[in-house]
PDB file of C-alpha atoms in Angstrom:
ATOM      1  CA  MET P   1       0.156  -0.075   0.129  1.00  0.00           C
ATOM      2  CA  ARG P   2       3.049   2.182  -0.069  1.00  0.00           C
ATOM      3  CA  ILE P   3       2.483   3.701  -3.438  1.00  0.00           C
ATOM      4  CA  PHE P   4      -1.064   4.932  -2.242  1.00  0.00           C
ATOM      5  CA  LEU P   5       0.038   6.447   1.074  1.00  0.00           C
ATOM      6  CA  HIS P   6       2.578   8.410  -1.038  1.00  0.00           C
ATOM      7  CA  LEU P   7      -0.043   9.459  -3.389  1.00  0.00           C
ATOM      8  CA  ALA P   8      -2.346  10.589  -0.465  1.00  0.00           C
ATOM      9  CA  LEU P   9       0.742  13.006   0.830  1.00  0.00           C
ATOM     10  CA  GLY P  10       1.464  14.399  -2.519  1.00  0.00           C
ATOM     11  CA  SER P  11      -2.151  15.364  -3.173  1.00  0.00           C
ATOM     12  CA  ALA P  12      -2.849  16.938  -0.191  1.00  0.00           C
ATOM     13  CA  VAL P  13       0.249  19.079  -0.839  1.00  0.00           C
ATOM     14  CA  LEU P  14      -0.034  19.578  -4.725  1.00  0.00           C
ATOM     15  CA  ALA P  15      -3.758  20.394  -4.875  1.00  0.00           C
ATOM     16  CA  LEU P  16      -3.849  19.143  -8.132  1.00  0.00           C
ATOM     17  CA  GLY P  17      -7.013  20.973  -9.459  1.00  0.00           C
ATOM     18  CA  PHE P  18      -8.971  17.914 -10.630  1.00  0.00           C
ATOM     19  CA  GLY P  19     -12.152  19.748 -11.121  1.00  0.00           C
ATOM     20  CA  GLN P  20     -10.562  21.993 -13.798  1.00  0.00           C
ATOM     21  CA  ALA P  21      -8.570  19.272 -15.572  1.00  0.00           C
ATOM     22  CA  GLY P  22     -10.816  15.925 -15.271  1.00  0.00           C
ATOM     23  CA  TYR P  23     -13.825  16.474 -17.275  1.00  0.00           C
ATOM     24  CA  ALA P  24     -14.856  16.998 -20.688  1.00  0.00           C
ATOM     25  CA  GLN P  25     -15.539  20.615 -22.130  1.00  0.00           C
ATOM     26  CA  MET P  26     -18.139  21.214 -25.047  1.00  0.00           C
ATOM     27  CA  ASN P  27     -15.813  20.234 -27.778  1.00  0.00           C
ATOM     28  CA  GLU P  28     -14.568  17.218 -26.048  1.00  0.00           C
ATOM     29  CA  PRO P  29     -16.181  13.683 -26.506  1.00  0.00           C
ATOM     30  CA  ALA P  30     -19.721  12.926 -24.542  1.00  0.00           C
ATOM     31  CA  TYR P  31     -20.156   9.848 -22.783  1.00  0.00           C
ATOM     32  CA  VAL P  32     -23.357   8.215 -21.272  1.00  0.00           C
ATOM     33  CA  ILE P  33     -23.818   5.261 -19.336  1.00  0.00           C
ATOM     34  CA  THR P  34     -27.398   4.030 -18.777  1.00  0.00           C
ATOM     35  CA  TYR P  35     -28.428   1.243 -16.540  1.00  0.00           C
ATOM     36  CA  ILE P  36     -31.754  -0.510 -17.403  1.00  0.00           C
ATOM     37  CA  GLU P  37     -33.722  -2.934 -15.261  1.00  0.00           C
ATOM     38  CA  VAL P  38     -36.756  -4.777 -16.895  1.00  0.00           C
ATOM     39  CA  THR P  39     -39.155  -7.359 -15.420  1.00  0.00           C
ATOM     40  CA  PRO P  40     -37.734 -10.798 -15.802  1.00  0.00           C
ATOM     41  CA  THR P  41     -40.397 -11.983 -18.138  1.00  0.00           C
ATOM     42  CA  ALA P  42     -39.802  -8.864 -20.513  1.00  0.00           C
ATOM     43  CA  THR P  43     -35.987 -10.097 -20.864  1.00  0.00           C
ATOM     44  CA  GLU P  44     -36.231 -11.132 -24.555  1.00  0.00           C
ATOM     45  CA  ARG P  45     -38.531  -8.311 -25.537  1.00  0.00           C
ATOM     46  CA  ALA P  46     -36.035  -5.807 -24.133  1.00  0.00           C
ATOM     47  CA  ILE P  47     -33.237  -7.383 -25.947  1.00  0.00           C
ATOM     48  CA  GLU P  48     -34.955  -6.829 -29.184  1.00  0.00           C
ATOM     49  CA  LEU P  49     -35.691  -3.263 -28.428  1.00  0.00           C
ATOM     50  CA  LEU P  50     -32.126  -2.604 -27.293  1.00  0.00           C
ATOM     51  CA  LYS P  51     -30.421  -4.285 -30.180  1.00  0.00           C
ATOM     52  CA  ALA P  52     -32.589  -2.297 -32.510  1.00  0.00           C
ATOM     53  CA  HIS P  53     -31.845   0.975 -30.783  1.00  0.00           C
ATOM     54  CA  GLY P  54     -28.273   0.180 -30.864  1.00  0.00           C
ATOM     55  CA  GLU P  55     -28.183  -0.565 -34.547  1.00  0.00           C
ATOM     56  CA  ALA P  56     -30.070   2.844 -35.353  1.00  0.00           C
ATOM     57  CA  SER P  57     -27.830   4.996 -32.943  1.00  0.00           C
ATOM     58  CA  ARG P  58     -24.509   3.930 -34.412  1.00  0.00           C
ATOM     59  CA  ASP P  59     -25.929   5.569 -37.794  1.00  0.00           C
ATOM     60  CA  ASP P  60     -26.688   8.954 -35.997  1.00  0.00           C
ATOM     61  CA  ASP P  61     -24.373  11.648 -36.787  1.00  0.00           C
ATOM     62  CA  GLY P  62     -21.305  11.928 -34.224  1.00  0.00           C
ATOM     63  CA  ASN P  63     -21.668   8.529 -32.631  1.00  0.00           C
ATOM     64  CA  ALA P  64     -18.248   6.977 -31.856  1.00  0.00           C
ATOM     65  CA  ARG P  65     -19.273   3.818 -29.746  1.00  0.00           C
ATOM     66  CA  PHE P  66     -22.682   2.682 -28.913  1.00  0.00           C
ATOM     67  CA  GLN P  67     -22.648  -0.626 -26.983  1.00  0.00           C
ATOM     68  CA  VAL P  68     -25.183  -3.058 -25.302  1.00  0.00           C
ATOM     69  CA  LEU P  69     -24.396  -4.965 -22.429  1.00  0.00           C
ATOM     70  CA  GLN P  70     -26.210  -7.765 -20.660  1.00  0.00           C
ATOM     71  CA  ARG P  71     -25.360  -7.840 -16.946  1.00  0.00           C
ATOM     72  CA  ILE P  72     -23.948 -11.552 -16.117  1.00  0.00           C
ATOM     73  CA  GLY P  73     -26.084 -13.197 -13.409  1.00  0.00           C
ATOM     74  CA  ARG P  74     -28.801 -10.827 -13.829  1.00  0.00           C
ATOM     75  CA  PRO P  75     -29.959 -11.357 -17.544  1.00  0.00           C
ATOM     76  CA  ASN P  76     -32.788  -8.858 -17.070  1.00  0.00           C
ATOM     77  CA  HIS P  77     -30.154  -5.768 -16.246  1.00  0.00           C
ATOM     78  CA  PHE P  78     -28.494  -4.128 -19.418  1.00  0.00           C
ATOM     79  CA  ALA P  79     -26.240  -1.125 -19.651  1.00  0.00           C
ATOM     80  CA  LEU P  80     -25.888   1.180 -22.766  1.00  0.00           C
ATOM     81  CA  LEU P  81     -22.399   2.400 -23.094  1.00  0.00           C
ATOM     82  CA  GLU P  82     -22.175   5.445 -25.627  1.00  0.00           C
ATOM     83  CA  THR P  83     -19.682   7.893 -26.599  1.00  0.00           C
ATOM     84  CA  TRP P  84     -20.369  10.921 -28.957  1.00  0.00           C
ATOM     85  CA  VAL P  85     -17.924  13.671 -30.531  1.00  0.00           C
ATOM     86  CA  ASP P  86     -19.328  16.064 -28.696  1.00  0.00           C
ATOM     87  CA  THR P  87     -22.416  17.241 -26.330  1.00  0.00           C
ATOM     88  CA  GLU P  88     -24.331  18.549 -29.460  1.00  0.00           C
ATOM     89  CA  ALA P  89     -24.046  15.207 -31.117  1.00  0.00           C
ATOM     90  CA  GLN P  90     -25.241  13.364 -28.052  1.00  0.00           C
ATOM     91  CA  ALA P  91     -28.153  15.847 -27.758  1.00  0.00           C
ATOM     92  CA  THR P  92     -29.222  15.493 -31.214  1.00  0.00           C
ATOM     93  CA  HIS P  93     -29.143  11.725 -30.677  1.00  0.00           C
ATOM     94  CA  ALA P  94     -31.445  12.017 -27.762  1.00  0.00           C
ATOM     95  CA  ALA P  95     -33.871  14.017 -29.588  1.00  0.00           C
ATOM     96  CA  ALA P  96     -34.099  11.762 -32.555  1.00  0.00           C
ATOM     97  CA  ALA P  97     -37.405  10.235 -33.274  1.00  0.00           C
ATOM     98  CA  HIS P  98     -35.835   6.687 -32.883  1.00  0.00           C
ATOM     99  CA  SER P  99     -34.524   7.419 -29.541  1.00  0.00           C
ATOM    100  CA  ASN P 100     -38.202   8.577 -28.345  1.00  0.00           C
ATOM    101  CA  THR P 101     -39.639   5.454 -29.741  1.00  0.00           C
ATOM    102  CA  PHE P 102     -37.119   3.367 -28.122  1.00  0.00           C
ATOM    103  CA  ARG P 103     -37.942   4.890 -24.698  1.00  0.00           C
ATOM    104  CA  THR P 104     -41.687   4.593 -25.054  1.00  0.00           C
ATOM    105  CA  ASN P 105     -41.706   1.221 -26.191  1.00  0.00           C
ATOM    106  CA  LEU P 106     -39.268   0.215 -23.243  1.00  0.00           C
ATOM    107  CA  GLU P 107     -40.827   2.043 -20.459  1.00  0.00           C
ATOM    108  CA  PRO P 108     -43.927  -0.495 -19.785  1.00  0.00           C
ATOM    109  CA  LEU P 109     -40.977  -3.095 -19.327  1.00  0.00           C
ATOM    110  CA  LEU P 110     -38.945  -1.301 -16.770  1.00  0.00           C
ATOM    111  CA  TYR P 111     -39.388  -2.215 -12.973  1.00  0.00           C
ATOM    112  CA  SER P 112     -36.704   0.537 -12.180  1.00  0.00           C
ATOM    113  CA  PRO P 113     -36.499   4.019 -13.798  1.00  0.00           C
ATOM    114  CA  TYR P 114     -34.240   4.622 -16.728  1.00  0.00           C
ATOM    115  CA  ASP P 115     -30.939   5.391 -15.314  1.00  0.00           C
ATOM    116  CA  GLU P 116     -28.945   7.696 -17.592  1.00  0.00           C
ATOM    117  CA  ARG P 117     -25.950   9.141 -16.302  1.00  0.00           C
ATOM    118  CA  LYS P 118     -23.909  11.808 -18.524  1.00  0.00           C
ATOM    119  CA  HIS P 119     -20.008  11.641 -17.766  1.00  0.00           C
ATOM    120  CA  GLY P 120     -16.880  13.426 -18.900  1.00  0.00           C
ATOM    121  CA  GLN P 121     -13.494  11.665 -19.262  1.00  0.00           C
ATOM    122  CA  VAL P 122     -11.045  11.646 -16.590  1.00  0.00           C
ATOM    123  CA  GLU P 123      -8.653   8.886 -18.068  1.00  0.00           C
ATOM    124  CA  VAL P 124      -9.487   7.536 -21.536  1.00  0.00           C
ATOM    125  CA  ARG P 125      -7.565   6.133 -24.140  1.00  0.00           C
ATOM    126  CA  PRO P 126      -8.555   4.680 -27.572  1.00  0.00           C
ATOM    127  CA  SER P 127      -9.735   0.805 -27.457  1.00  0.00           C
ATOM    128  CA  ILE P 128     -11.323  -1.492 -29.765  1.00  0.00           C
ATOM    129  CA  ASP P 129     -14.550  -2.935 -29.083  1.00  0.00           C
ATOM    130  CA  ASP P 130     -14.882  -6.861 -28.584  1.00  0.00           C
ATOM    131  CA  ASN P 131     -18.264  -8.728 -28.982  1.00  0.00           C
ATOM    132  CA  ASN P 132     -16.342 -11.661 -26.974  1.00  0.00           C
ATOM    133  CA  ALA P 133     -15.242  -9.631 -23.947  1.00  0.00           C
ATOM    134  CA  ILE P 134     -15.922  -9.220 -20.493  1.00  0.00           C
ATOM    135  CA  TYR P 135     -17.158  -5.797 -19.629  1.00  0.00           C
ATOM    136  CA  GLY P 136     -16.990  -4.269 -16.040  1.00  0.00           C
ATOM    137  CA  LEU P 137     -18.725  -1.288 -14.881  1.00  0.00           C
ATOM    138  CA  THR P 138     -18.134   0.124 -11.451  1.00  0.00           C
ATOM    139  CA  HIS P 139     -19.533   2.957  -9.531  1.00  0.00           C
ATOM    140  CA  VAL P 140     -16.901   4.881  -7.269  1.00  0.00           C
ATOM    141  CA  ASP P 141     -18.247   7.275  -4.923  1.00  0.00           C
ATOM    142  CA  ILE P 142     -15.674   9.701  -3.163  1.00  0.00           C
ATOM    143  CA  ILE P 143     -16.679  12.073  -0.141  1.00  0.00           C
ATOM    144  CA  PRO P 144     -15.956  15.616  -1.909  1.00  0.00           C
ATOM    145  CA  THR P 145     -13.292  16.527   0.711  1.00  0.00           C
ATOM    146  CA  TYR P 146     -11.283  13.636  -0.169  1.00  0.00           C
ATOM    147  CA  LEU P 147     -11.620  14.126  -4.058  1.00  0.00           C
ATOM    148  CA  ASP P 148      -8.173  15.090  -4.888  1.00  0.00           C
ATOM    149  CA  PRO P 149      -6.459  11.773  -3.284  1.00  0.00           C
ATOM    150  CA  GLY P 150      -9.353   9.632  -4.248  1.00  0.00           C
ATOM    151  CA  VAL P 151      -8.729  10.458  -8.203  1.00  0.00           C
ATOM    152  CA  ASP P 152      -5.154   9.903  -7.847  1.00  0.00           C
ATOM    153  CA  TYR P 153      -5.656   6.460  -6.294  1.00  0.00           C
ATOM    154  CA  VAL P 154      -8.110   5.846  -9.315  1.00  0.00           C
ATOM    155  CA  ARG P 155      -5.445   6.912 -11.844  1.00  0.00           C
ATOM    156  CA  THR P 156      -2.940   4.931 -10.252  1.00  0.00           C
ATOM    157  CA  LEU P 157      -5.271   1.874 -10.615  1.00  0.00           C
ATOM    158  CA  VAL P 158      -5.982   2.689 -13.967  1.00  0.00           C
ATOM    159  CA  ALA P 159      -2.262   2.792 -15.054  1.00  0.00           C
ATOM    160  CA  ALA P 160      -1.545  -0.642 -13.253  1.00  0.00           C
ATOM    161  CA  SER P 161      -4.735  -2.375 -14.385  1.00  0.00           C
ATOM    162  CA  ARG P 162      -3.848  -1.509 -18.482  1.00  0.00           C
ATOM    163  CA  LYS P 163      -0.826  -3.690 -17.846  1.00  0.00           C
ATOM    164  CA  ASP P 164      -2.873  -6.711 -16.586  1.00  0.00           C
ATOM    165  CA  ALA P 165      -3.009  -9.902 -18.866  1.00  0.00           C
ATOM    166  CA  GLY P 166      -5.947  -9.613 -21.059  1.00  0.00           C
ATOM    167  CA  ASN P 167      -6.987  -6.057 -20.607  1.00  0.00           C
ATOM    168  CA  ILE P 168      -8.559  -4.670 -23.534  1.00  0.00           C
ATOM    169  CA  ARG P 169      -9.980  -1.363 -21.948  1.00  0.00           C
ATOM    170  CA  PHE P 170      -9.435   0.280 -18.408  1.00  0.00           C
ATOM    171  CA  ASP P 171     -11.020   3.882 -18.285  1.00  0.00           C
ATOM    172  CA  VAL P 172     -12.371   6.096 -15.793  1.00  0.00           C
ATOM    173  CA  LEU P 173     -15.433   8.677 -16.341  1.00  0.00           C
ATOM    174  CA  ALA P 174     -16.673  11.282 -13.851  1.00  0.00           C
ATOM    175  CA  GLN P 175     -20.457  11.899 -13.779  1.00  0.00           C
ATOM    176  CA  ASP P 176     -21.213  15.685 -15.057  1.00  0.00           C
ATOM    177  CA  SER P 177     -23.749  16.377 -12.352  1.00  0.00           C
ATOM    178  CA  ARG P 178     -21.518  15.046  -9.296  1.00  0.00           C
ATOM    179  CA  ARG P 179     -18.003  14.917 -10.126  1.00  0.00           C
ATOM    180  CA  ASN P 180     -17.226  12.877  -7.222  1.00  0.00           C
ATOM    181  CA  HIS P 181     -19.017  10.227  -8.474  1.00  0.00           C
ATOM    182  CA  MET P 182     -16.996   8.182 -11.239  1.00  0.00           C
ATOM    183  CA  THR P 183     -17.477   5.186 -13.179  1.00  0.00           C
ATOM    184  CA  LEU P 184     -14.548   2.640 -14.246  1.00  0.00           C
ATOM    185  CA  VAL P 185     -15.104   1.186 -17.415  1.00  0.00           C
ATOM    186  CA  GLU P 186     -13.228  -2.119 -18.145  1.00  0.00           C
ATOM    187  CA  SER P 187     -13.083  -4.738 -20.774  1.00  0.00           C
ATOM    188  CA  TRP P 188     -11.334  -8.115 -20.569  1.00  0.00           C
ATOM    189  CA  GLU P 189     -10.335 -10.941 -23.146  1.00  0.00           C
ATOM    190  CA  SER P 190     -11.765 -13.573 -20.589  1.00  0.00           C
ATOM    191  CA  ALA P 191     -13.597 -14.129 -17.348  1.00  0.00           C
ATOM    192  CA  GLU P 192     -10.478 -15.640 -16.055  1.00  0.00           C
ATOM    193  CA  ASP P 193      -8.546 -12.321 -16.761  1.00  0.00           C
ATOM    194  CA  GLN P 194     -11.222 -10.207 -15.142  1.00  0.00           C
ATOM    195  CA  ALA P 195     -11.032 -12.508 -12.006  1.00  0.00           C
ATOM    196  CA  ALA P 196      -7.214 -12.321 -12.007  1.00  0.00           C
ATOM    197  CA  HIS P 197      -7.353  -8.555 -12.158  1.00  0.00           C
ATOM    198  CA  SER P 198      -9.984  -8.405  -9.335  1.00  0.00           C
ATOM    199  CA  THR P 199      -7.494 -10.178  -6.817  1.00  0.00           C
ATOM    200  CA  ALA P 200      -4.356  -8.412  -7.804  1.00  0.00           C
ATOM    201  CA  ALA P 201      -2.064  -6.774  -5.354  1.00  0.00           C
ATOM    202  CA  HIS P 202      -2.464  -3.375  -6.873  1.00  0.00           C
ATOM    203  CA  THR P 203      -6.367  -3.739  -6.914  1.00  0.00           C
ATOM    204  CA  LYS P 204      -6.368  -5.048  -3.404  1.00  0.00           C
ATOM    205  CA  GLU P 205      -4.420  -1.854  -2.423  1.00  0.00           C
ATOM    206  CA  PHE P 206      -6.552   0.256  -4.162  1.00  0.00           C
ATOM    207  CA  ARG P 207      -9.699  -1.066  -2.730  1.00  0.00           C
ATOM    208  CA  ALA P 208      -7.853  -0.959   1.027  1.00  0.00           C
ATOM    209  CA  ALA P 209      -6.935   2.930   0.156  1.00  0.00           C
ATOM    210  CA  LEU P 210     -10.241   3.982  -1.362  1.00  0.00           C
ATOM    211  CA  LEU P 211     -12.451   2.436   1.468  1.00  0.00           C
ATOM    212  CA  PRO P 212     -12.209   5.423   3.818  1.00  0.00           C
ATOM    213  CA  LEU P 213     -12.477   7.732   1.154  1.00  0.00           C
ATOM    214  CA  SER P 214     -15.668   6.279  -0.125  1.00  0.00           C
ATOM    215  CA  GLY P 215     -19.357   7.905   0.218  1.00  0.00           C
ATOM    216  CA  SER P 216     -20.885   4.575  -0.617  1.00  0.00           C
ATOM    217  CA  LEU P 217     -20.563   1.139  -1.638  1.00  0.00           C
ATOM    218  CA  TYR P 218     -17.936   0.190  -4.320  1.00  0.00           C
ATOM    219  CA  ASP P 219     -20.631  -1.277  -6.847  1.00  0.00           C
ATOM    220  CA  GLU P 220     -18.880  -3.508  -9.430  1.00  0.00           C
ATOM    221  CA  ARG P 221     -21.080  -5.537 -12.137  1.00  0.00           C
ATOM    222  CA  LEU P 222     -19.959  -7.489 -15.048  1.00  0.00           C
ATOM    223  CA  TYR P 223     -21.571  -7.789 -18.744  1.00  0.00           C
ATOM    224  CA  ARG P 224     -21.230  -9.374 -21.935  1.00  0.00           C
ATOM    225  CA  PRO P 225     -22.126  -7.510 -24.936  1.00  0.00           C
ATOM    226  CA  LEU P 226     -25.128  -8.227 -26.968  1.00  0.00           C
TER     227      LEU P 226
END
């Protein structure tokens, strides 16, 4: 845990100004993560709607990525991962006729509200989508007064995890509305690679260092692409 202790001291002294440097501006990519939970009996219908919406959305101007994911162990839970060239492209997509039709048709199937969260980038690098990959979405909630050291811990985890065997993608985004709420976005070549990462020494050190700074449960969810 020594590296995380050094980071905590460094953050307290340097005051890195995460609020200015950590998030997307108007001319930078816009990221959206949406969590969808439908009644179990509506799973197949939801899959049809989600796949069709994904295909239509990828044709929208300014779309850079649109992935539809199904949660492992909870097949009636889904997630949408979107990347747009800018906020204007995302807003145009959200107002499109096919988006409104999708939301209207999906609404009767939901047992929890449609949970759409807009994000900006903290640590993102180009990656290739893999339809056979294991995806991870983890919600990290840092107490606002500990934001700088918490962000340093997250960035250190990202740098180490990208070197893990089988890693395809390991990025971190922050919610536009609550900048101390972040999402780790991961993809792995196999379930075994993801499991090995979860028990790696650097992951354990990160979890231990982050816990005293956390405002809520560390929420990790695994998915497969549809």
